[in-house]
């Protein structure tokens, strides 16, 4: 995306009338427009174009992973109830989702070559059930500062229909640009419920305040959230370790899954890796 110096002549830019405008952001294609929405509003939508059989496979896989995790650490009644973590370490279909070409193209446009998967969580929003994610938060929680450029995004993949009845995500537009959480009156006036079909990524700047909506439908509303950011940010769960070294040698996955950014084991290792690259 480029900032374009606007010519003085009025009307030279086409149908959008303006005056006194000397700089204009250019969106050369649909991906640029999505990036612009993300940076200005704090959120955008990406269609993954996934078929119903693939969506159903992912729903079943999410349920299986959650049951396996709940069997090893009881989750009912805890803050982590109805959250399944590090899905791709349990089922390869979630690695396919985390590397979906539409999502990766968007990340490349936004971040350039270097970005890392920091978390991949399944979120099960059940009807009438409390959920930790029903409260407003940033996906980089406890942070009260703003960056001039996005440093991380949340890409929440909708496995079910997201709308006001099913407990679709609510966002506060522009909140990634302000340090403090807004007033109650601002929240009540400006919260925006996301409507999205299954197979859509709801992409937010990780500093945009958001929450899951209350699910008043009869069925669970499921999603898979991906936190993806610049490599100076730390993974919540050590993904290379959870994968047992798998994909480390793949040029893209070695970076995206975090192998490349792990702290060097020693000064010698760090120097050797640097020399190998030169
Ligand atoms: O499920 C949702 O609508 C929001 C999920 C969420 O807030 C999160 O995973 O951080």
PDB file of C-alpha atoms and ligand atoms in Angstrom:
ATOM      1  CA  UNK A   1       0.000   0.000   0.000  1.00  0.00           C
ATOM      2  CA  UNK A   2       1.348   3.418  -0.897  1.00  0.00           C
ATOM      3  CA  UNK A   3       0.672   6.996   0.146  1.00  0.00           C
ATOM      4  CA  UNK A   4       0.048   8.944  -2.999  1.00  0.00           C
ATOM      5  CA  UNK A   5       0.799  12.668  -3.358  1.00  0.00           C
ATOM      6  CA  UNK A   6      -2.447  14.061  -4.726  1.00  0.00           C
ATOM      7  CA  UNK A   7      -2.317  16.398  -7.707  1.00  0.00           C
ATOM      8  CA  UNK A   8      -3.680  19.908  -7.105  1.00  0.00           C
ATOM      9  CA  UNK A   9      -6.263  19.719  -9.876  1.00  0.00           C
ATOM     10  CA  UNK A  10      -9.726  19.120  -8.324  1.00  0.00           C
ATOM     11  CA  UNK A  11     -11.454  15.938  -9.424  1.00  0.00           C
ATOM     12  CA  UNK A  12      -8.255  14.393 -10.789  1.00  0.00           C
ATOM     13  CA  UNK A  13      -8.639  11.357  -8.517  1.00  0.00           C
ATOM     14  CA  UNK A  14     -11.980  10.169  -9.886  1.00  0.00           C
ATOM     15  CA  UNK A  15     -15.385  10.006  -8.220  1.00  0.00           C
ATOM     16  CA  UNK A  16     -14.363  10.901  -4.651  1.00  0.00           C
ATOM     17  CA  UNK A  17     -14.659  14.661  -4.296  1.00  0.00           C
ATOM     18  CA  UNK A  18     -12.416  16.432  -1.799  1.00  0.00           C
ATOM     19  CA  UNK A  19     -10.514  19.639  -1.305  1.00  0.00           C
ATOM     20  CA  UNK A  20      -7.268  20.487   0.430  1.00  0.00           C
ATOM     21  CA  UNK A  21      -6.196  16.852   0.240  1.00  0.00           C
ATOM     22  CA  UNK A  22      -2.550  16.404  -0.697  1.00  0.00           C
ATOM     23  CA  UNK A  23      -1.958  12.824   0.384  1.00  0.00           C
ATOM     24  CA  UNK A  24      -4.181   9.830  -0.289  1.00  0.00           C
ATOM     25  CA  UNK A  25      -3.745   6.210   0.589  1.00  0.00           C
ATOM     26  CA  UNK A  26      -3.982   3.989  -2.456  1.00  0.00           C
ATOM     27  CA  UNK A  27      -5.650   0.585  -2.462  1.00  0.00           C
ATOM     28  CA  UNK A  28      -4.420  -1.183  -5.571  1.00  0.00           C
ATOM     29  CA  UNK A  29      -6.531  -4.312  -5.022  1.00  0.00           C
ATOM     30  CA  UNK A  30      -8.964  -6.028  -2.638  1.00  0.00           C
ATOM     31  CA  UNK A  31      -6.203  -7.097  -0.228  1.00  0.00           C
ATOM     32  CA  UNK A  32      -4.962  -3.519   0.059  1.00  0.00           C
ATOM     33  CA  UNK A  33      -8.498  -2.432   0.889  1.00  0.00           C
ATOM     34  CA  UNK A  34      -8.754  -5.062   3.650  1.00  0.00           C
ATOM     35  CA  UNK A  35      -5.415  -3.903   5.050  1.00  0.00           C
ATOM     36  CA  UNK A  36      -6.649  -0.316   4.966  1.00  0.00           C
ATOM     37  CA  UNK A  37      -9.845  -1.298   6.820  1.00  0.00           C
ATOM     38  CA  UNK A  38      -7.788  -3.095   9.437  1.00  0.00           C
ATOM     39  CA  UNK A  39      -5.454  -0.176  10.008  1.00  0.00           C
ATOM     40  CA  UNK A  40      -8.158   2.519  10.050  1.00  0.00           C
ATOM     41  CA  UNK A  41     -11.115   0.725  11.702  1.00  0.00           C
ATOM     42  CA  UNK A  42      -9.274  -1.993  13.613  1.00  0.00           C
ATOM     43  CA  UNK A  43     -11.048  -4.897  11.879  1.00  0.00           C
ATOM     44  CA  UNK A  44     -11.934  -6.388   8.513  1.00  0.00           C
ATOM     45  CA  UNK A  45     -13.323  -9.607   7.031  1.00  0.00           C
ATOM     46  CA  UNK A  46     -11.593 -12.142   4.756  1.00  0.00           C
ATOM     47  CA  UNK A  47     -13.528 -14.843   2.916  1.00  0.00           C
ATOM     48  CA  UNK A  48     -11.683 -18.161   2.958  1.00  0.00           C
ATOM     49  CA  UNK A  49     -14.036 -19.790   0.451  1.00  0.00           C
ATOM     50  CA  UNK A  50     -14.210 -23.105   2.335  1.00  0.00           C
ATOM     51  CA  UNK A  51     -16.741 -25.820   1.482  1.00  0.00           C
ATOM     52  CA  UNK A  52     -19.260 -27.252   3.937  1.00  0.00           C
ATOM     53  CA  UNK A  53     -17.495 -30.649   4.199  1.00  0.00           C
ATOM     54  CA  UNK A  54     -14.227 -28.952   5.248  1.00  0.00           C
ATOM     55  CA  UNK A  55     -16.082 -26.781   7.760  1.00  0.00           C
ATOM     56  CA  UNK A  56     -17.795 -29.822   9.250  1.00  0.00           C
ATOM     57  CA  UNK A  57     -14.439 -31.642   9.509  1.00  0.00           C
ATOM     58  CA  UNK A  58     -13.005 -28.684  11.431  1.00  0.00           C
ATOM     59  CA  UNK A  59     -16.025 -28.546  13.790  1.00  0.00           C
ATOM     60  CA  UNK A  60     -15.612 -32.231  14.605  1.00  0.00           C
ATOM     61  CA  UNK A  61     -11.858 -31.848  15.011  1.00  0.00           C
ATOM     62  CA  UNK A  62     -12.332 -28.908  17.401  1.00  0.00           C
ATOM     63  CA  UNK A  63     -14.702 -30.927  19.538  1.00  0.00           C
ATOM     64  CA  UNK A  64     -12.259 -33.886  19.604  1.00  0.00           C
ATOM     65  CA  UNK A  65      -9.287 -31.721  20.587  1.00  0.00           C
ATOM     66  CA  UNK A  66     -11.299 -29.985  23.315  1.00  0.00           C
ATOM     67  CA  UNK A  67     -12.408 -33.330  24.758  1.00  0.00           C
ATOM     68  CA  UNK A  68      -8.813 -34.623  24.756  1.00  0.00           C
ATOM     69  CA  UNK A  69      -7.563 -31.493  26.508  1.00  0.00           C
ATOM     70  CA  UNK A  70     -10.433 -31.528  29.033  1.00  0.00           C
ATOM     71  CA  UNK A  71      -9.646 -35.183  29.782  1.00  0.00           C
ATOM     72  CA  UNK A  72      -6.047 -34.325  30.660  1.00  0.00           C
ATOM     73  CA  UNK A  73      -6.818 -31.095  32.631  1.00  0.00           C
ATOM     74  CA  UNK A  74     -10.406 -30.711  33.901  1.00  0.00           C
ATOM     75  CA  UNK A  75     -11.711 -27.461  32.396  1.00  0.00           C
ATOM     76  CA  UNK A  76     -15.374 -27.299  33.448  1.00  0.00           C
ATOM     77  CA  UNK A  77     -15.970 -24.235  35.640  1.00  0.00           C
ATOM     78  CA  UNK A  78     -12.459 -22.855  34.987  1.00  0.00           C
ATOM     79  CA  UNK A  79     -11.532 -19.642  33.125  1.00  0.00           C
ATOM     80  CA  UNK A  80     -10.377 -21.871  30.274  1.00  0.00           C
ATOM     81  CA  UNK A  81     -13.662 -23.769  29.901  1.00  0.00           C
ATOM     82  CA  UNK A  82     -14.698 -24.035  26.247  1.00  0.00           C
ATOM     83  CA  UNK A  83     -11.295 -22.936  24.960  1.00  0.00           C
ATOM     84  CA  UNK A  84      -9.103 -25.468  23.114  1.00  0.00           C
ATOM     85  CA  UNK A  85      -5.468 -24.413  22.756  1.00  0.00           C
ATOM     86  CA  UNK A  86      -2.665 -25.008  20.251  1.00  0.00           C
ATOM     87  CA  UNK A  87      -5.004 -26.950  17.973  1.00  0.00           C
ATOM     88  CA  UNK A  88      -2.486 -27.534  15.195  1.00  0.00           C
ATOM     89  CA  UNK A  89      -0.365 -29.681  17.505  1.00  0.00           C
ATOM     90  CA  UNK A  90      -3.320 -32.095  17.828  1.00  0.00           C
ATOM     91  CA  UNK A  91      -4.769 -32.152  14.326  1.00  0.00           C
ATOM     92  CA  UNK A  92      -3.137 -31.255  11.023  1.00  0.00           C
ATOM     93  CA  UNK A  93      -6.331 -29.735   9.629  1.00  0.00           C
ATOM     94  CA  UNK A  94      -5.694 -26.796  11.942  1.00  0.00           C
ATOM     95  CA  UNK A  95      -2.249 -26.302  10.447  1.00  0.00           C
ATOM     96  CA  UNK A  96      -3.981 -26.097   7.061  1.00  0.00           C
ATOM     97  CA  UNK A  97      -6.310 -23.473   8.519  1.00  0.00           C
ATOM     98  CA  UNK A  98      -3.480 -21.441  10.064  1.00  0.00           C
ATOM     99  CA  UNK A  99      -1.716 -21.454   6.681  1.00  0.00           C
ATOM    100  CA  UNK A 100      -4.780 -20.698   4.589  1.00  0.00           C
ATOM    101  CA  UNK A 101      -3.533 -18.823   1.477  1.00  0.00           C
ATOM    102  CA  UNK A 102      -6.011 -15.942   1.963  1.00  0.00           C
ATOM    103  CA  UNK A 103      -4.790 -15.371   5.517  1.00  0.00           C
ATOM    104  CA  UNK A 104      -1.119 -15.675   4.630  1.00  0.00           C
ATOM    105  CA  UNK A 105      -1.448 -13.301   1.675  1.00  0.00           C
ATOM    106  CA  UNK A 106      -3.059 -10.765   4.006  1.00  0.00           C
ATOM    107  CA  UNK A 107      -0.278 -11.201   6.594  1.00  0.00           C
ATOM    108  CA  UNK A 108       2.413 -10.787   3.932  1.00  0.00           C
ATOM    109  CA  UNK A 109       0.805  -7.592   2.729  1.00  0.00           C
ATOM    110  CA  UNK A 110       0.542  -6.266   6.282  1.00  0.00           C
ATOM    111  CA  UNK A 111       3.803  -7.447   7.876  1.00  0.00           C
ATOM    112  CA  UNK A 112       6.145  -8.281   4.982  1.00  0.00           C
ATOM    113  CA  UNK A 113       8.195 -11.529   5.198  1.00  0.00           C
ATOM    114  CA  UNK A 114       8.520 -11.927   8.947  1.00  0.00           C
ATOM    115  CA  UNK A 115       5.534 -12.855  11.081  1.00  0.00           C
ATOM    116  CA  UNK A 116       4.872 -15.677  13.474  1.00  0.00           C
ATOM    117  CA  UNK A 117       1.902 -17.660  14.695  1.00  0.00           C
ATOM    118  CA  UNK A 118       1.648 -16.793  18.392  1.00  0.00           C
ATOM    119  CA  UNK A 119      -1.511 -18.710  19.345  1.00  0.00           C
ATOM    120  CA  UNK A 120      -4.236 -20.830  17.771  1.00  0.00           C
ATOM    121  CA  UNK A 121      -7.274 -21.257  20.043  1.00  0.00           C
ATOM    122  CA  UNK A 122     -10.665 -22.820  19.505  1.00  0.00           C
ATOM    123  CA  UNK A 123     -13.472 -20.797  21.120  1.00  0.00           C
ATOM    124  CA  UNK A 124     -16.759 -22.579  21.830  1.00  0.00           C
ATOM    125  CA  UNK A 125     -19.511 -20.102  22.712  1.00  0.00           C
ATOM    126  CA  UNK A 126     -22.387 -22.199  24.069  1.00  0.00           C
ATOM    127  CA  UNK A 127     -25.954 -20.885  24.483  1.00  0.00           C
ATOM    128  CA  UNK A 128     -26.583 -19.314  27.880  1.00  0.00           C
ATOM    129  CA  UNK A 129     -23.157 -20.308  29.189  1.00  0.00           C
ATOM    130  CA  UNK A 130     -20.627 -17.886  30.777  1.00  0.00           C
ATOM    131  CA  UNK A 131     -17.355 -17.591  28.835  1.00  0.00           C
ATOM    132  CA  UNK A 132     -14.146 -15.749  29.698  1.00  0.00           C
ATOM    133  CA  UNK A 133     -14.154 -14.154  26.221  1.00  0.00           C
ATOM    134  CA  UNK A 134     -17.555 -12.486  26.802  1.00  0.00           C
ATOM    135  CA  UNK A 135     -15.666  -9.659  28.530  1.00  0.00           C
ATOM    136  CA  UNK A 136     -14.005  -6.852  26.571  1.00  0.00           C
ATOM    137  CA  UNK A 137     -10.300  -7.368  26.044  1.00  0.00           C
ATOM    138  CA  UNK A 138      -7.399  -6.880  23.696  1.00  0.00           C
ATOM    139  CA  UNK A 139      -5.672  -9.944  22.306  1.00  0.00           C
ATOM    140  CA  UNK A 140      -2.476  -8.375  23.620  1.00  0.00           C
ATOM    141  CA  UNK A 141      -4.116  -8.067  27.059  1.00  0.00           C
ATOM    142  CA  UNK A 142      -3.024  -5.695  29.850  1.00  0.00           C
ATOM    143  CA  UNK A 143      -1.455  -3.323  27.287  1.00  0.00           C
ATOM    144  CA  UNK A 144      -2.361   0.382  27.355  1.00  0.00           C
ATOM    145  CA  UNK A 145      -0.307   1.982  24.609  1.00  0.00           C
ATOM    146  CA  UNK A 146      -0.701   2.308  20.867  1.00  0.00           C
ATOM    147  CA  UNK A 147       1.653   1.538  17.997  1.00  0.00           C
ATOM    148  CA  UNK A 148       1.802   3.500  14.749  1.00  0.00           C
ATOM    149  CA  UNK A 149       1.615   0.236  12.794  1.00  0.00           C
ATOM    150  CA  UNK A 150      -0.056  -3.113  13.545  1.00  0.00           C
ATOM    151  CA  UNK A 151       2.284  -5.419  15.436  1.00  0.00           C
ATOM    152  CA  UNK A 152      -0.144  -8.335  15.668  1.00  0.00           C
ATOM    153  CA  UNK A 153      -3.552  -9.386  14.395  1.00  0.00           C
ATOM    154  CA  UNK A 154      -6.249 -11.741  15.607  1.00  0.00           C
ATOM    155  CA  UNK A 155      -7.762 -13.798  12.791  1.00  0.00           C
ATOM    156  CA  UNK A 156     -10.900 -15.445  14.135  1.00  0.00           C
ATOM    157  CA  UNK A 157     -12.152 -18.099  11.732  1.00  0.00           C
ATOM    158  CA  UNK A 158     -15.930 -18.592  11.900  1.00  0.00           C
ATOM    159  CA  UNK A 159     -16.905 -22.266  11.972  1.00  0.00           C
ATOM    160  CA  UNK A 160     -20.572 -21.316  12.432  1.00  0.00           C
ATOM    161  CA  UNK A 161     -22.673 -18.333  11.468  1.00  0.00           C
ATOM    162  CA  UNK A 162     -21.684 -15.254  13.500  1.00  0.00           C
ATOM    163  CA  UNK A 163     -24.493 -12.769  14.177  1.00  0.00           C
ATOM    164  CA  UNK A 164     -26.177 -10.960  17.069  1.00  0.00           C
ATOM    165  CA  UNK A 165     -28.266 -14.044  17.971  1.00  0.00           C
ATOM    166  CA  UNK A 166     -25.512 -16.671  17.800  1.00  0.00           C
ATOM    167  CA  UNK A 167     -23.065 -14.603  19.874  1.00  0.00           C
ATOM    168  CA  UNK A 168     -21.030 -13.094  17.066  1.00  0.00           C
ATOM    169  CA  UNK A 169     -17.991 -11.060  18.063  1.00  0.00           C
ATOM    170  CA  UNK A 170     -18.465  -7.409  19.036  1.00  0.00           C
ATOM    171  CA  UNK A 171     -15.748  -4.889  18.257  1.00  0.00           C
ATOM    172  CA  UNK A 172     -15.073  -1.294  19.244  1.00  0.00           C
ATOM    173  CA  UNK A 173     -14.035   0.444  16.003  1.00  0.00           C
ATOM    174  CA  UNK A 174     -10.859   2.508  16.271  1.00  0.00           C
ATOM    175  CA  UNK A 175     -10.044   1.281  19.797  1.00  0.00           C
ATOM    176  CA  UNK A 176      -6.614   0.039  18.633  1.00  0.00           C
ATOM    177  CA  UNK A 177      -5.657   3.718  18.251  1.00  0.00           C
ATOM    178  CA  UNK A 178      -6.338   4.747  21.858  1.00  0.00           C
ATOM    179  CA  UNK A 179      -4.488   3.669  24.978  1.00  0.00           C
ATOM    180  CA  UNK A 180      -7.404   3.539  27.407  1.00  0.00           C
ATOM    181  CA  UNK A 181     -10.551   1.457  27.299  1.00  0.00           C
ATOM    182  CA  UNK A 182     -13.415   3.827  26.344  1.00  0.00           C
ATOM    183  CA  UNK A 183     -16.239   5.038  28.604  1.00  0.00           C
ATOM    184  CA  UNK A 184     -19.297   2.846  29.179  1.00  0.00           C
ATOM    185  CA  UNK A 185     -21.402   5.320  27.175  1.00  0.00           C
ATOM    186  CA  UNK A 186     -18.996   5.074  24.228  1.00  0.00           C
ATOM    187  CA  UNK A 187     -19.030   1.282  24.387  1.00  0.00           C
ATOM    188  CA  UNK A 188     -22.827   1.101  24.480  1.00  0.00           C
ATOM    189  CA  UNK A 189     -23.156   3.536  21.586  1.00  0.00           C
ATOM    190  CA  UNK A 190     -20.375   2.237  19.360  1.00  0.00           C
ATOM    191  CA  UNK A 191     -20.004  -1.513  19.924  1.00  0.00           C
ATOM    192  CA  UNK A 192     -20.451  -3.232  16.598  1.00  0.00           C
ATOM    193  CA  UNK A 193     -21.681  -6.835  16.273  1.00  0.00           C
ATOM    194  CA  UNK A 194     -19.919  -8.731  13.501  1.00  0.00           C
ATOM    195  CA  UNK A 195     -22.047 -10.652  11.053  1.00  0.00           C
ATOM    196  CA  UNK A 196     -20.056 -13.265   9.192  1.00  0.00           C
ATOM    197  CA  UNK A 197     -20.784 -16.512   7.373  1.00  0.00           C
ATOM    198  CA  UNK A 198     -19.003 -19.753   8.267  1.00  0.00           C
ATOM    199  CA  UNK A 199     -15.674 -19.786   6.438  1.00  0.00           C
ATOM    200  CA  UNK A 200     -14.901 -16.110   7.115  1.00  0.00           C
ATOM    201  CA  UNK A 201     -11.887 -14.821   9.028  1.00  0.00           C
ATOM    202  CA  UNK A 202     -12.804 -11.851  11.233  1.00  0.00           C
ATOM    203  CA  UNK A 203      -9.450 -10.081  11.347  1.00  0.00           C
ATOM    204  CA  UNK A 204      -8.755  -7.528  14.055  1.00  0.00           C
ATOM    205  CA  UNK A 205      -5.759  -5.507  15.044  1.00  0.00           C
ATOM    206  CA  UNK A 206      -4.684  -7.342  18.229  1.00  0.00           C
ATOM    207  CA  UNK A 207      -5.079  -4.044  20.133  1.00  0.00           C
ATOM    208  CA  UNK A 208      -8.729  -3.611  19.087  1.00  0.00           C
ATOM    209  CA  UNK A 209     -11.063  -4.167  22.033  1.00  0.00           C
ATOM    210  CA  UNK A 210     -13.524  -6.946  21.313  1.00  0.00           C
ATOM    211  CA  UNK A 211     -15.564  -9.655  23.000  1.00  0.00           C
ATOM    212  CA  UNK A 212     -17.736 -12.626  22.152  1.00  0.00           C
ATOM    213  CA  UNK A 213     -21.466 -11.844  22.130  1.00  0.00           C
ATOM    214  CA  UNK A 214     -24.051 -13.667  24.269  1.00  0.00           C
ATOM    215  CA  UNK A 215     -25.311 -16.709  22.399  1.00  0.00           C
ATOM    216  CA  UNK A 216     -29.116 -16.758  22.523  1.00  0.00           C
ATOM    217  CA  UNK A 217     -29.479 -19.386  19.778  1.00  0.00           C
ATOM    218  CA  UNK A 218     -29.899 -23.119  20.398  1.00  0.00           C
ATOM    219  CA  UNK A 219     -26.508 -24.219  19.090  1.00  0.00           C
ATOM    220  CA  UNK A 220     -22.858 -23.597  20.005  1.00  0.00           C
ATOM    221  CA  UNK A 221     -21.121 -20.868  18.018  1.00  0.00           C
ATOM    222  CA  UNK A 222     -17.568 -22.001  17.324  1.00  0.00           C
ATOM    223  CA  UNK A 223     -14.505 -20.201  16.037  1.00  0.00           C
ATOM    224  CA  UNK A 224     -10.751 -20.654  15.780  1.00  0.00           C
ATOM    225  CA  UNK A 225      -8.708 -17.623  16.722  1.00  0.00           C
ATOM    226  CA  UNK A 226      -5.168 -17.073  15.416  1.00  0.00           C
ATOM    227  CA  UNK A 227      -2.879 -14.518  16.980  1.00  0.00           C
ATOM    228  CA  UNK A 228      -0.223 -13.651  14.410  1.00  0.00           C
ATOM    229  CA  UNK A 229       2.419 -10.994  14.927  1.00  0.00           C
ATOM    230  CA  UNK A 230       5.899  -9.671  14.499  1.00  0.00           C
ATOM    231  CA  UNK A 231       8.546 -12.094  15.704  1.00  0.00           C
ATOM    232  CA  UNK A 232       9.634 -10.096  18.751  1.00  0.00           C
ATOM    233  CA  UNK A 233       6.358 -11.172  20.402  1.00  0.00           C
ATOM    234  CA  UNK A 234       6.355 -14.428  22.347  1.00  0.00           C
ATOM    235  CA  UNK A 235       4.205 -17.484  21.712  1.00  0.00           C
ATOM    236  CA  UNK A 236       1.832 -18.393  24.537  1.00  0.00           C
ATOM    237  CA  UNK A 237       2.598 -22.090  24.076  1.00  0.00           C
ATOM    238  CA  UNK A 238       5.919 -23.203  22.606  1.00  0.00           C
ATOM    239  CA  UNK A 239       4.614 -24.327  19.184  1.00  0.00           C
ATOM    240  CA  UNK A 240       7.941 -25.781  17.916  1.00  0.00           C
ATOM    241  CA  UNK A 241       8.114 -27.913  21.042  1.00  0.00           C
ATOM    242  CA  UNK A 242       4.446 -28.922  20.829  1.00  0.00           C
ATOM    243  CA  UNK A 243       5.096 -30.039  17.233  1.00  0.00           C
ATOM    244  CA  UNK A 244       8.214 -31.958  18.251  1.00  0.00           C
ATOM    245  CA  UNK A 245      10.322 -30.334  15.551  1.00  0.00           C
ATOM    246  CA  UNK A 246       7.947 -31.075  12.669  1.00  0.00           C
ATOM    247  CA  UNK A 247       8.146 -28.618   9.737  1.00  0.00           C
ATOM    248  CA  UNK A 248      11.287 -26.946  11.129  1.00  0.00           C
ATOM    249  CA  UNK A 249      13.090 -27.314   7.796  1.00  0.00           C
ATOM    250  CA  UNK A 250      10.300 -25.921   5.672  1.00  0.00           C
ATOM    251  CA  UNK A 251      11.436 -22.416   4.642  1.00  0.00           C
ATOM    252  CA  UNK A 252       8.046 -20.791   5.317  1.00  0.00           C
ATOM    253  CA  UNK A 253       6.805 -22.908   8.236  1.00  0.00           C
ATOM    254  CA  UNK A 254      10.187 -22.738   9.976  1.00  0.00           C
ATOM    255  CA  UNK A 255       9.585 -19.002  10.345  1.00  0.00           C
ATOM    256  CA  UNK A 256       5.788 -18.920  10.726  1.00  0.00           C
ATOM    257  CA  UNK A 257       5.665 -21.602  13.419  1.00  0.00           C
ATOM    258  CA  UNK A 258       8.414 -19.902  15.389  1.00  0.00           C
ATOM    259  CA  UNK A 259      11.439 -22.186  14.927  1.00  0.00           C
ATOM    260  CA  UNK A 260      13.533 -19.406  13.487  1.00  0.00           C
ATOM    261  CA  UNK A 261      12.777 -16.935  16.289  1.00  0.00           C
ATOM    262  CA  UNK A 262      13.424 -19.143  19.303  1.00  0.00           C
ATOM    263  CA  UNK A 263      16.211 -17.765  21.534  1.00  0.00           C
ATOM    264  CA  UNK A 264      19.602 -19.238  20.593  1.00  0.00           C
ATOM    265  CA  UNK A 265      20.848 -21.891  23.003  1.00  0.00           C
ATOM    266  CA  UNK A 266      24.264 -20.230  23.317  1.00  0.00           C
ATOM    267  CA  UNK A 267      26.415 -17.409  21.987  1.00  0.00           C
ATOM    268  CA  UNK A 268      28.161 -19.876  19.662  1.00  0.00           C
ATOM    269  CA  UNK A 269      24.834 -21.128  18.280  1.00  0.00           C
ATOM    270  CA  UNK A 270      23.654 -17.582  17.632  1.00  0.00           C
ATOM    271  CA  UNK A 271      26.878 -16.685  15.800  1.00  0.00           C
ATOM    272  CA  UNK A 272      26.864 -19.894  13.775  1.00  0.00           C
ATOM    273  CA  UNK A 273      23.263 -19.333  12.638  1.00  0.00           C
ATOM    274  CA  UNK A 274      24.133 -15.787  11.619  1.00  0.00           C
ATOM    275  CA  UNK A 275      27.204 -16.908   9.678  1.00  0.00           C
ATOM    276  CA  UNK A 276      25.212 -19.662   7.933  1.00  0.00           C
ATOM    277  CA  UNK A 277      22.772 -17.012   6.721  1.00  0.00           C
ATOM    278  CA  UNK A 278      25.503 -14.675   5.413  1.00  0.00           C
TER     279      UNK A 278
HETATM  280  O1  LIG B   1     -15.342 -15.838  20.202  1.00  0.00           O
HETATM  281  C1  LIG B   1     -15.366 -14.631  20.014  1.00  0.00           C
HETATM  282  O2  LIG B   1     -16.296 -14.040  19.465  1.00  0.00           O
HETATM  283  C2  LIG B   1     -14.220 -13.782  20.482  1.00  0.00           C
HETATM  284  C3  LIG B   1     -13.031 -14.625  20.828  1.00  0.00           C
HETATM  285  C4  LIG B   1     -12.015 -13.819  21.544  1.00  0.00           C
HETATM  286  O3  LIG B   1     -12.290 -12.773  22.031  1.00  0.00           O
HETATM  287  C5  LIG B   1     -10.650 -14.319  21.646  1.00  0.00           C
HETATM  288  O4  LIG B   1     -10.374 -15.468  21.288  1.00  0.00           O
HETATM  289  O5  LIG B   1      -9.799 -13.523  22.092  1.00  0.00           O
END
